[in-house]
PDB file of C-alpha atoms in Angstrom:
ATOM      1  CA  MET V  82     118.082  27.154 111.019  1.00 56.00           C
ATOM      2  CA  THR V  83     116.401  23.809 113.384  1.00 62.00           C
ATOM      3  CA  ASP V  84     112.871  23.468 113.374  1.00 84.00           C
ATOM      4  CA  LEU V  85     110.857  25.940 114.654  1.00 93.00           C
ATOM      5  CA  PRO V  86     108.019  26.053 116.628  1.00 96.00           C
ATOM      6  CA  ALA V  87     104.502  25.681 115.565  1.00 95.00           C
ATOM      7  CA  VAL V  88     102.777  29.224 115.986  1.00 97.00           C
ATOM      8  CA  ARG V  89      99.156  31.100 115.546  1.00 97.00           C
ATOM      9  CA  GLY V  90     100.384  33.965 114.717  1.00 97.00           C
ATOM     10  CA  ARG V  91     102.736  34.236 112.303  1.00 97.00           C
ATOM     11  CA  LEU V  92     106.419  32.684 110.779  1.00 97.00           C
ATOM     12  CA  THR V  93     107.901  33.940 108.122  1.00 97.00           C
ATOM     13  CA  PRO V  94     111.329  33.047 106.958  1.00 97.00           C
ATOM     14  CA  ASN V  95     114.143  35.339 105.290  1.00 97.00           C
ATOM     15  CA  ARG V  96     111.655  38.485 105.695  1.00 98.00           C
ATOM     16  CA  ASP V  97     113.473  41.198 104.597  1.00 97.00           C
ATOM     17  CA  LEU V  98     112.964  44.132 107.043  1.00 97.00           C
ATOM     18  CA  SER V  99     114.670  47.724 105.892  1.00 96.00           C
ATOM     19  CA  ASP V 100     110.697  48.241 104.551  1.00 96.00           C
ATOM     20  CA  LEU V 101     110.856  47.953 109.334  1.00 96.00           C
ATOM     21  CA  THR V 102     112.746  50.735 109.284  1.00 96.00           C
ATOM     22  CA  TRP V 103     112.315  54.260 110.077  1.00 95.00           C
ATOM     23  CA  LEU V 104     115.736  54.400 107.515  1.00 97.00           C
ATOM     24  CA  ARG V 105     114.017  51.670 105.530  1.00 97.00           C
ATOM     25  CA  VAL V 106     118.050  49.833 105.522  1.00 97.00           C
ATOM     26  CA  GLY V 107     119.227  46.512 105.729  1.00 95.00           C
ATOM     27  CA  GLY V 108     118.964  43.080 105.070  1.00 97.00           C
ATOM     28  CA  PRO V 109     116.540  39.892 105.798  1.00 97.00           C
ATOM     29  CA  ALA V 110     116.847  37.795 109.282  1.00 98.00           C
ATOM     30  CA  ASP V 111     116.187  34.067 109.986  1.00 97.00           C
ATOM     31  CA  TYR V 112     112.870  34.756 110.572  1.00 98.00           C
ATOM     32  CA  LEU V 113     109.251  37.196 111.851  1.00 98.00           C
ATOM     33  CA  PHE V 114     107.946  36.380 114.500  1.00 98.00           C
ATOM     34  CA  GLN V 115     104.870  38.327 114.433  1.00 98.00           C
ATOM     35  CA  PRO V 116     102.512  36.190 117.281  1.00 98.00           C
ATOM     36  CA  ALA V 117      99.017  36.300 117.730  1.00 97.00           C
ATOM     37  CA  ASP V 118      98.254  36.773 122.027  1.00 97.00           C
ATOM     38  CA  LEU V 119     100.180  36.686 125.290  1.00 98.00           C
ATOM     39  CA  GLU V 120      99.952  32.973 125.132  1.00 98.00           C
ATOM     40  CA  ASP V 121     101.067  32.404 121.294  1.00 98.00           C
ATOM     41  CA  LEU V 122     104.323  34.415 122.254  1.00 98.00           C
ATOM     42  CA  GLN V 123     104.800  32.494 125.683  1.00 98.00           C
ATOM     43  CA  SER V 124     104.521  29.124 123.799  1.00 98.00           C
ATOM     44  CA  PHE V 125     106.657  29.978 121.085  1.00 98.00           C
ATOM     45  CA  LEU V 126     109.941  31.267 123.594  1.00 97.00           C
ATOM     46  CA  ARG V 127     109.218  28.160 125.530  1.00 97.00           C
ATOM     47  CA  ASP V 128     109.126  25.680 122.435  1.00 97.00           C
ATOM     48  CA  LEU V 129     111.674  27.543 120.948  1.00 96.00           C
ATOM     49  CA  PRO V 130     115.923  25.491 120.628  1.00 95.00           C
ATOM     50  CA  ALA V 131     118.040  27.156 123.045  1.00 90.00           C
ATOM     51  CA  GLY V 132     120.494  27.555 120.526  1.00 91.00           C
ATOM     52  CA  VAL V 133     118.452  30.085 118.680  1.00 95.00           C
ATOM     53  CA  ASP V 134     118.827  34.760 119.473  1.00 95.00           C
ATOM     54  CA  VAL V 135     115.854  36.266 119.720  1.00 96.00           C
ATOM     55  CA  PHE V 136     115.669  39.847 118.892  1.00 96.00           C
ATOM     56  CA  PRO V 137     112.295  42.026 119.789  1.00 96.00           C
ATOM     57  CA  MET V 138     111.844  44.874 117.800  1.00 95.00           C
ATOM     58  CA  GLY V 139     109.126  47.310 117.958  1.00 93.00           C
ATOM     59  CA  VAL V 140     108.135  49.479 114.949  1.00 93.00           C
ATOM     60  CA  GLY V 141     111.965  50.602 113.905  1.00 93.00           C
ATOM     61  CA  SER V 142     112.419  54.511 114.441  1.00 92.00           C
ATOM     62  CA  ASN V 143     115.615  54.280 115.797  1.00 93.00           C
ATOM     63  CA  LEU V 144     117.445  51.115 114.118  1.00 96.00           C
ATOM     64  CA  ILE V 145     119.745  50.109 111.733  1.00 97.00           C
ATOM     65  CA  VAL V 146     119.811  46.865 110.538  1.00 98.00           C
ATOM     66  CA  ARG V 147     122.855  46.172 108.204  1.00 98.00           C
ATOM     67  CA  ASP V 148     123.220  44.594 105.080  1.00 97.00           C
ATOM     68  CA  GLY V 149     123.396  41.599 105.684  1.00 97.00           C
ATOM     69  CA  GLY V 150     120.494  41.185 108.072  1.00 97.00           C
ATOM     70  CA  LEU V 151     120.028  38.992 111.393  1.00 97.00           C
ATOM     71  CA  ARG V 152     120.743  35.616 112.398  1.00 96.00           C
ATOM     72  CA  ALA V 153     118.044  35.380 114.704  1.00 96.00           C
ATOM     73  CA  VAL V 154     114.206  35.393 115.502  1.00 98.00           C
ATOM     74  CA  VAL V 155     113.016  38.691 115.275  1.00 98.00           C
ATOM     75  CA  ILE V 156     109.608  39.481 117.054  1.00 98.00           C
ATOM     76  CA  ARG V 157     107.504  41.759 116.239  1.00 98.00           C
ATOM     77  CA  LEU V 158     104.491  42.672 118.306  1.00 97.00           C
ATOM     78  CA  GLY V 159     101.476  43.645 116.539  1.00 94.00           C
ATOM     79  CA  ARG V 160      97.408  44.066 117.838  1.00 88.00           C
ATOM     80  CA  GLY V 161      96.841  42.799 120.208  1.00 90.00           C
ATOM     81  CA  PHE V 162      99.811  44.252 122.544  1.00 97.00           C
ATOM     82  CA  ASN V 163      99.018  47.873 121.639  1.00 97.00           C
ATOM     83  CA  THR V 164      95.827  48.374 124.174  1.00 97.00           C
ATOM     84  CA  ILE V 165      95.318  51.312 125.901  1.00 98.00           C
ATOM     85  CA  GLU V 166      93.627  51.628 129.459  1.00 98.00           C
ATOM     86  CA  VAL V 167      93.346  54.286 131.864  1.00 98.00           C
ATOM     87  CA  GLU V 168      91.741  54.294 135.505  1.00 97.00           C
ATOM     88  CA  GLY V 169      92.547  57.037 137.571  1.00 97.00           C
ATOM     89  CA  ASP V 170      96.291  58.412 137.702  1.00 97.00           C
ATOM     90  CA  THR V 171      97.890  54.998 136.279  1.00 98.00           C
ATOM     91  CA  VAL V 172      97.994  54.423 132.349  1.00 98.00           C
ATOM     92  CA  THR V 173      98.496  50.618 131.108  1.00 98.00           C
ATOM     93  CA  ALA V 174      99.678  50.345 126.883  1.00 98.00           C
ATOM     94  CA  GLY V 175     100.872  47.606 125.374  1.00 98.00           C
ATOM     95  CA  ALA V 176     103.930  47.127 123.869  1.00 98.00           C
ATOM     96  CA  ALA V 177     103.241  47.700 120.126  1.00 97.00           C
ATOM     97  CA  ALA V 178     101.333  51.071 121.344  1.00 98.00           C
ATOM     98  CA  LEU V 179     102.549  54.459 119.808  1.00 97.00           C
ATOM     99  CA  ASP V 180     104.202  56.823 122.663  1.00 97.00           C
ATOM    100  CA  ALA V 181     101.922  59.626 120.685  1.00 96.00           C
ATOM    101  CA  HIS V 182      99.328  57.452 121.269  1.00 97.00           C
ATOM    102  CA  VAL V 183      99.687  57.026 124.594  1.00 98.00           C
ATOM    103  CA  ALA V 184     100.117  60.559 125.248  1.00 98.00           C
ATOM    104  CA  ARG V 185      96.868  61.983 123.850  1.00 98.00           C
ATOM    105  CA  LYS V 186      95.237  59.120 125.877  1.00 98.00           C
ATOM    106  CA  SER V 187      96.557  59.823 128.671  1.00 98.00           C
ATOM    107  CA  ALA V 188      96.097  63.724 128.653  1.00 98.00           C
ATOM    108  CA  GLU V 189      92.243  63.348 127.212  1.00 98.00           C
ATOM    109  CA  ALA V 190      91.485  61.301 130.704  1.00 98.00           C
ATOM    110  CA  GLY V 191      93.416  64.350 132.431  1.00 98.00           C
ATOM    111  CA  VAL V 192      96.785  62.115 132.915  1.00 98.00           C
ATOM    112  CA  ASP V 193     100.158  63.915 131.818  1.00 97.00           C
ATOM    113  CA  LEU V 194     102.276  62.198 129.142  1.00 97.00           C
ATOM    114  CA  THR V 195     102.731  64.680 127.645  1.00 97.00           C
ATOM    115  CA  PHE V 196     106.228  64.640 127.348  1.00 95.00           C
ATOM    116  CA  LEU V 197     105.687  60.859 125.242  1.00 96.00           C
ATOM    117  CA  ARG V 198     104.104  63.246 122.846  1.00 95.00           C
ATOM    118  CA  THR V 199     106.859  63.805 120.335  1.00 93.00           C
ATOM    119  CA  ILE V 200     109.734  60.099 120.867  1.00 92.00           C
ATOM    120  CA  PRO V 201     108.927  58.408 118.280  1.00 89.00           C
ATOM    121  CA  GLY V 202     107.736  54.989 118.104  1.00 92.00           C
ATOM    122  CA  SER V 203     106.272  52.562 120.591  1.00 96.00           C
ATOM    123  CA  ILE V 204     106.042  51.738 124.484  1.00 97.00           C
ATOM    124  CA  GLY V 205     107.716  48.752 124.435  1.00 96.00           C
ATOM    125  CA  GLY V 206     111.141  50.980 123.298  1.00 94.00           C
ATOM    126  CA  ALA V 207     110.323  53.917 124.807  1.00 95.00           C
ATOM    127  CA  VAL V 208     110.299  51.558 128.540  1.00 97.00           C
ATOM    128  CA  ARG V 209     113.791  49.885 126.838  1.00 94.00           C
ATOM    129  CA  MET V 210     115.442  52.856 126.649  1.00 92.00           C
ATOM    130  CA  ASN V 211     114.872  55.121 129.458  1.00 94.00           C
ATOM    131  CA  ALA V 212     113.100  57.785 126.745  1.00 92.00           C
ATOM    132  CA  GLY V 213     112.338  61.217 127.311  1.00 90.00           C
ATOM    133  CA  CYS V 214     113.017  64.955 126.319  1.00 86.00           C
ATOM    134  CA  TYR V 215     111.993  68.617 127.420  1.00 82.00           C
ATOM    135  CA  GLY V 216     113.538  67.367 130.160  1.00 85.00           C
ATOM    136  CA  SER V 217     111.034  64.710 131.452  1.00 90.00           C
ATOM    137  CA  TYR V 218     112.005  60.287 131.070  1.00 93.00           C
ATOM    138  CA  VAL V 219     109.688  57.327 130.877  1.00 96.00           C
ATOM    139  CA  ALA V 220     111.815  56.028 134.201  1.00 96.00           C
ATOM    140  CA  ASP V 221     110.255  59.425 135.784  1.00 96.00           C
ATOM    141  CA  VAL V 222     106.424  57.839 135.775  1.00 97.00           C
ATOM    142  CA  PHE V 223     107.225  54.993 135.423  1.00 98.00           C
ATOM    143  CA  VAL V 224     105.251  51.587 137.847  1.00 98.00           C
ATOM    144  CA  SER V 225     106.020  48.085 136.185  1.00 98.00           C
ATOM    145  CA  VAL V 226     106.224  45.800 132.650  1.00 98.00           C
ATOM    146  CA  GLN V 227     105.624  42.879 132.167  1.00 98.00           C
ATOM    147  CA  VAL V 228     107.660  40.549 129.767  1.00 98.00           C
ATOM    148  CA  VAL V 229     107.946  37.169 129.004  1.00 98.00           C
ATOM    149  CA  LEU V 230     111.028  35.957 129.166  1.00 97.00           C
ATOM    150  CA  ARG V 231     113.109  33.638 127.213  1.00 95.00           C
ATOM    151  CA  ASP V 232     112.184  30.476 128.840  1.00 95.00           C
ATOM    152  CA  GLY V 233     108.152  31.400 128.457  1.00 97.00           C
ATOM    153  CA  SER V 234     107.095  32.198 131.396  1.00 98.00           C
ATOM    154  CA  LEU V 235     105.603  35.859 132.101  1.00 98.00           C
ATOM    155  CA  LYS V 236     107.058  38.245 134.799  1.00 98.00           C
ATOM    156  CA  THR V 237     106.395  42.028 136.660  1.00 98.00           C
ATOM    157  CA  LEU V 238     109.449  44.280 136.706  1.00 98.00           C
ATOM    158  CA  THR V 239     110.035  47.122 139.003  1.00 97.00           C
ATOM    159  CA  ALA V 240     112.240  50.222 138.419  1.00 96.00           C
ATOM    160  CA  ASP V 241     114.549  48.294 140.650  1.00 96.00           C
ATOM    161  CA  ASP V 242     114.633  45.746 138.082  1.00 96.00           C
ATOM    162  CA  LEU V 243     115.484  47.296 135.478  1.00 96.00           C
ATOM    163  CA  ASN V 244     117.697  50.312 136.189  1.00 95.00           C
ATOM    164  CA  PHE V 245     117.198  52.956 134.822  1.00 94.00           C
ATOM    165  CA  GLN V 246     120.128  55.216 133.603  1.00 92.00           C
ATOM    166  CA  TYR V 247     120.298  57.645 130.956  1.00 87.00           C
ATOM    167  CA  ARG V 248     119.013  56.211 127.507  1.00 86.00           C
ATOM    168  CA  GLN V 249     119.635  53.184 128.156  1.00 90.00           C
ATOM    169  CA  THR V 250     117.754  50.009 131.243  1.00 94.00           C
ATOM    170  CA  ASP V 251     119.174  46.615 132.135  1.00 93.00           C
ATOM    171  CA  LEU V 252     116.776  44.435 130.147  1.00 92.00           C
ATOM    172  CA  PRO V 253     116.797  40.741 130.614  1.00 91.00           C
ATOM    173  CA  GLU V 254     118.519  38.888 127.675  1.00 87.00           C
ATOM    174  CA  GLY V 255     116.447  37.811 125.131  1.00 87.00           C
ATOM    175  CA  ALA V 256     113.370  39.208 127.125  1.00 94.00           C
ATOM    176  CA  VAL V 257     110.195  40.719 124.952  1.00 97.00           C
ATOM    177  CA  LEU V 258     108.657  43.217 126.854  1.00 98.00           C
ATOM    178  CA  VAL V 259     104.841  43.108 126.444  1.00 98.00           C
ATOM    179  CA  SER V 260     103.245  45.442 128.377  1.00 98.00           C
ATOM    180  CA  ALA V 261     104.296  48.706 130.707  1.00 98.00           C
ATOM    181  CA  THR V 262     102.032  50.800 133.734  1.00 98.00           C
ATOM    182  CA  LEU V 263     103.167  54.303 133.832  1.00 98.00           C
ATOM    183  CA  ARG V 264     101.449  56.789 136.029  1.00 98.00           C
ATOM    184  CA  GLY V 265     101.292  60.211 135.567  1.00 97.00           C
ATOM    185  CA  PRO V 266     100.317  63.814 137.752  1.00 97.00           C
ATOM    186  CA  GLU V 267      96.958  65.103 136.881  1.00 97.00           C
ATOM    187  CA  GLY V 268      96.131  68.210 134.315  1.00 97.00           C
ATOM    188  CA  ASP V 269      93.107  69.582 132.888  1.00 98.00           C
ATOM    189  CA  PRO V 270      92.702  68.027 128.719  1.00 98.00           C
ATOM    190  CA  ASP V 271      92.172  70.457 126.938  1.00 98.00           C
ATOM    191  CA  ALA V 272      95.569  72.303 128.694  1.00 98.00           C
ATOM    192  CA  LEU V 273      97.772  68.889 128.040  1.00 98.00           C
ATOM    193  CA  ALA V 274      96.126  68.848 123.892  1.00 98.00           C
ATOM    194  CA  THR V 275      97.468  72.653 123.700  1.00 98.00           C
ATOM    195  CA  ARG V 276     100.638  72.323 125.217  1.00 96.00           C
ATOM    196  CA  MET V 277     101.213  68.919 122.574  1.00 96.00           C
ATOM    197  CA  GLU V 278     100.459  70.402 120.024  1.00 96.00           C
ATOM    198  CA  GLU V 279     103.142  73.274 121.077  1.00 95.00           C
ATOM    199  CA  GLN V 280     105.589  70.457 121.356  1.00 93.00           C
ATOM    200  CA  LEU V 281     104.610  69.336 117.917  1.00 94.00           C
ATOM    201  CA  ARG V 282     105.234  72.558 116.392  1.00 94.00           C
ATOM    202  CA  LYS V 283     108.366  72.728 118.223  1.00 92.00           C
ATOM    203  CA  ARG V 284     109.246  69.800 117.132  1.00 91.00           C
ATOM    204  CA  ASP V 285     108.913  70.583 113.431  1.00 92.00           C
ATOM    205  CA  GLU V 286     110.669  73.383 113.074  1.00 92.00           C
ATOM    206  CA  SER V 287     113.489  72.436 114.771  1.00 91.00           C
ATOM    207  CA  GLN V 288     113.607  68.587 113.531  1.00 93.00           C
ATOM    208  CA  PRO V 289     113.497  66.530 110.080  1.00 93.00           C
ATOM    209  CA  THR V 290     110.543  65.029 110.698  1.00 89.00           C
ATOM    210  CA  LYS V 291     109.427  64.625 106.836  1.00 90.00           C
ATOM    211  CA  GLU V 292     112.748  62.611 106.049  1.00 94.00           C
ATOM    212  CA  ARG V 293     113.657  59.244 106.846  1.00 95.00           C
ATOM    213  CA  SER V 294     115.342  59.469 109.964  1.00 94.00           C
ATOM    214  CA  ALA V 295     115.536  58.440 113.310  1.00 92.00           C
ATOM    215  CA  GLY V 296     115.152  60.406 115.708  1.00 89.00           C
ATOM    216  CA  SER V 297     118.207  61.366 117.202  1.00 93.00           C
ATOM    217  CA  THR V 298     121.815  59.777 116.362  1.00 96.00           C
ATOM    218  CA  PHE V 299     123.777  60.668 119.102  1.00 96.00           C
ATOM    219  CA  ARG V 300     123.370  61.009 123.077  1.00 93.00           C
ATOM    220  CA  ASN V 301     124.158  64.016 124.665  1.00 91.00           C
ATOM    221  CA  PRO V 302     127.343  63.958 126.401  1.00 90.00           C
ATOM    222  CA  ALA V 303     125.946  65.271 129.058  1.00 73.00           C
ATOM    223  CA  GLY V 304     123.730  62.573 130.362  1.00 68.00           C
ATOM    224  CA  PHE V 305     120.673  64.376 129.936  1.00 61.00           C
ATOM    225  CA  SER V 306     117.382  65.358 127.285  1.00 60.00           C
ATOM    226  CA  SER V 307     117.417  68.674 126.006  1.00 58.00           C
ATOM    227  CA  THR V 308     114.425  70.572 128.293  1.00 48.00           C
ATOM    228  CA  GLY V 309     113.279  72.701 125.379  1.00 52.00           C
ATOM    229  CA  LYS V 310     113.770  75.848 128.593  1.00 51.00           C
ATOM    230  CA  ALA V 311     114.968  79.277 127.173  1.00 48.00           C
ATOM    231  CA  ASP V 312     117.734  78.630 130.091  1.00 48.00           C
ATOM    232  CA  ASP V 313     119.012  74.848 128.552  1.00 48.00           C
ATOM    233  CA  VAL V 314     122.572  74.219 128.791  1.00 51.00           C
ATOM    234  CA  MET V 315     124.294  73.445 125.157  1.00 57.00           C
ATOM    235  CA  ASP V 316     127.352  73.119 125.618  1.00 67.00           C
ATOM    236  CA  LEU V 317     126.947  69.318 125.426  1.00 82.00           C
ATOM    237  CA  LYS V 318     124.228  68.318 123.541  1.00 91.00           C
ATOM    238  CA  ALA V 319     125.245  66.713 120.694  1.00 95.00           C
ATOM    239  CA  TRP V 320     123.989  69.351 117.513  1.00 95.00           C
ATOM    240  CA  LYS V 321     125.833  70.799 119.315  1.00 95.00           C
ATOM    241  CA  VAL V 322     130.114  69.290 118.994  1.00 96.00           C
ATOM    242  CA  ILE V 323     128.978  67.949 115.350  1.00 97.00           C
ATOM    243  CA  ASP V 324     128.325  71.904 114.494  1.00 97.00           C
ATOM    244  CA  ASN V 325     131.334  72.273 116.028  1.00 96.00           C
ATOM    245  CA  ALA V 326     133.287  69.532 114.257  1.00 97.00           C
ATOM    246  CA  GLY V 327     131.703  71.619 111.186  1.00 98.00           C
ATOM    247  CA  LEU V 328     129.601  68.755 109.811  1.00 98.00           C
ATOM    248  CA  ARG V 329     126.279  70.125 109.608  1.00 98.00           C
ATOM    249  CA  GLY V 330     125.187  68.218 106.488  1.00 98.00           C
ATOM    250  CA  ALA V 331     127.877  65.947 106.697  1.00 98.00           C
ATOM    251  CA  THR V 332     127.638  63.311 103.979  1.00 98.00           C
ATOM    252  CA  LEU V 333     128.807  59.726 102.987  1.00 98.00           C
ATOM    253  CA  GLY V 334     126.544  57.764  99.970  1.00 98.00           C
ATOM    254  CA  GLY V 335     123.031  58.535 100.719  1.00 98.00           C
ATOM    255  CA  ALA V 336     123.215  59.204 104.656  1.00 98.00           C
ATOM    256  CA  GLN V 337     123.897  62.766 105.420  1.00 98.00           C
ATOM    257  CA  MET V 338     123.732  64.756 108.473  1.00 98.00           C
ATOM    258  CA  SER V 339     120.819  66.716 108.349  1.00 97.00           C
ATOM    259  CA  VAL V 340     120.879  70.413 107.882  1.00 97.00           C
ATOM    260  CA  LYS V 341     118.169  71.001 109.611  1.00 96.00           C
ATOM    261  CA  HIS V 342     119.753  70.607 112.430  1.00 96.00           C
ATOM    262  CA  SER V 343     123.770  68.146 112.541  1.00 97.00           C
ATOM    263  CA  ASN V 344     122.353  65.115 115.309  1.00 97.00           C
ATOM    264  CA  PHE V 345     119.572  63.388 113.167  1.00 97.00           C
ATOM    265  CA  MET V 346     121.347  61.610 110.296  1.00 97.00           C
ATOM    266  CA  ILE V 347     118.853  60.832 107.180  1.00 97.00           C
ATOM    267  CA  ASN V 348     118.324  58.611 104.623  1.00 98.00           C
ATOM    268  CA  ALA V 349     118.282  61.020 101.525  1.00 97.00           C
ATOM    269  CA  GLY V 350     117.770  58.552  98.925  1.00 95.00           C
ATOM    270  CA  GLY V 351     119.007  55.154  98.370  1.00 95.00           C
ATOM    271  CA  ALA V 352     121.193  54.460 101.333  1.00 97.00           C
ATOM    272  CA  THR V 353     122.630  51.371 103.078  1.00 97.00           C
ATOM    273  CA  ALA V 354     123.076  50.815 106.221  1.00 97.00           C
ATOM    274  CA  ALA V 355     126.748  50.429 106.063  1.00 97.00           C
ATOM    275  CA  ASP V 356     126.633  53.852 104.250  1.00 98.00           C
ATOM    276  CA  LEU V 357     124.566  55.734 107.074  1.00 98.00           C
ATOM    277  CA  GLU V 358     126.089  53.322 109.917  1.00 98.00           C
ATOM    278  CA  GLY V 359     129.779  54.657 108.288  1.00 98.00           C
ATOM    279  CA  LEU V 360     128.662  58.227 108.209  1.00 98.00           C
ATOM    280  CA  GLY V 361     128.526  58.442 111.914  1.00 98.00           C
ATOM    281  CA  GLU V 362     131.770  56.840 112.444  1.00 98.00           C
ATOM    282  CA  ASN V 363     133.366  59.772 110.630  1.00 98.00           C
ATOM    283  CA  VAL V 364     131.153  61.219 112.733  1.00 98.00           C
ATOM    284  CA  ARG V 365     132.591  60.182 116.152  1.00 98.00           C
ATOM    285  CA  LYS V 366     135.446  60.097 114.776  1.00 98.00           C
ATOM    286  CA  LYS V 367     135.649  63.657 113.466  1.00 98.00           C
ATOM    287  CA  VAL V 368     134.266  65.074 116.915  1.00 98.00           C
ATOM    288  CA  TYR V 369     136.314  63.681 119.135  1.00 97.00           C
ATOM    289  CA  ALA V 370     139.337  65.101 116.984  1.00 98.00           C
ATOM    290  CA  ASP V 371     137.938  68.507 117.834  1.00 97.00           C
ATOM    291  CA  SER V 372     136.828  68.076 120.761  1.00 95.00           C
ATOM    292  CA  GLY V 373     138.243  65.321 122.782  1.00 96.00           C
ATOM    293  CA  ILE V 374     134.611  63.788 123.174  1.00 95.00           C
ATOM    294  CA  TRP V 375     133.833  60.113 121.585  1.00 96.00           C
ATOM    295  CA  LEU V 376     130.501  60.865 121.459  1.00 97.00           C
ATOM    296  CA  GLU V 377     127.724  57.371 122.086  1.00 96.00           C
ATOM    297  CA  TRP V 378     125.597  55.805 119.476  1.00 97.00           C
ATOM    298  CA  GLU V 379     121.566  56.480 120.596  1.00 94.00           C
ATOM    299  CA  ILE V 380     120.014  54.848 117.429  1.00 95.00           C
ATOM    300  CA  MET V 381     120.377  50.956 118.147  1.00 95.00           C
ATOM    301  CA  ARG V 382     122.477  49.351 115.278  1.00 97.00           C
ATOM    302  CA  VAL V 383     122.127  45.160 115.001  1.00 97.00           C
ATOM    303  CA  GLY V 384     122.467  41.948 112.173  1.00 96.00           C
ATOM    304  CA  ASP V 385     126.075  41.283 109.606  1.00 95.00           C
ATOM    305  CA  PRO V 386     127.466  43.804 107.596  1.00 93.00           C
ATOM    306  CA  GLU V 387     127.094  41.773 104.950  1.00 82.00           C
ATOM    307  CA  ARG V 388     124.509  38.268 104.204  1.00 68.00           C
ATOM    308  CA  SER V 389     126.929  35.227 104.842  1.00 56.00           C
TER     309      SER V 389
END
């Protein structure tokens, strides 16, 4: 790779990414850049040759990095990008702030962002994927985000710019999201805390939270999240069509569709990225054969299948 700009943060060549993903699989990135601060990130992107690809990475909670790794500079935000500030009903969080931390700190200040409590990952990823559960989505509480564009400029984007849809947004190519501003309804801190405890209990009862997973594997075909309510329609939930096809517990190598929740793929031990992606594709084909529904991946898959 061509010479890269000088940085004040950490720039590591040929950095294995497997320990940075929840599934613990994947090959190396050409470089991993952990900027010292906003200015470091801006100057790096400004001076980076235009032909070098950039991949912003959160905490790896919803990601498969293929075994051959990534021919790119992976940018991972850390300290300096994880602050959480609450003013009135408005919460501004750095992109690296964990969703659970944002939910808790907001609740303590009487702002209801409790749906974020059980969503794995960081706020940057939550905005990018329009994360949601219990019938609430980031789009419902969204005010704006700040991003650093590929030319190093800092820009504020609104909901109109992002075009929120189910599990996706239109972030500019190569843009690195650095902070998000959200606005939630008011609530009693004690009542919000109780609600989050109940949400965690329900999650732990129904999901393999002790296993190496990446959250939901596939999007719900109906195009909306579970509400958690008794009258929730289950017909077109991903787990239901996987169950109907007899694929709960299905395996390939070290990969498995969880017995506890069939839309959660887990690394049951020694899985490769190829095992995990291959199992997912097998599930997609068999569900289609059974129901005529093509499941869409919710887990992002990136990189080369094999090292060149």
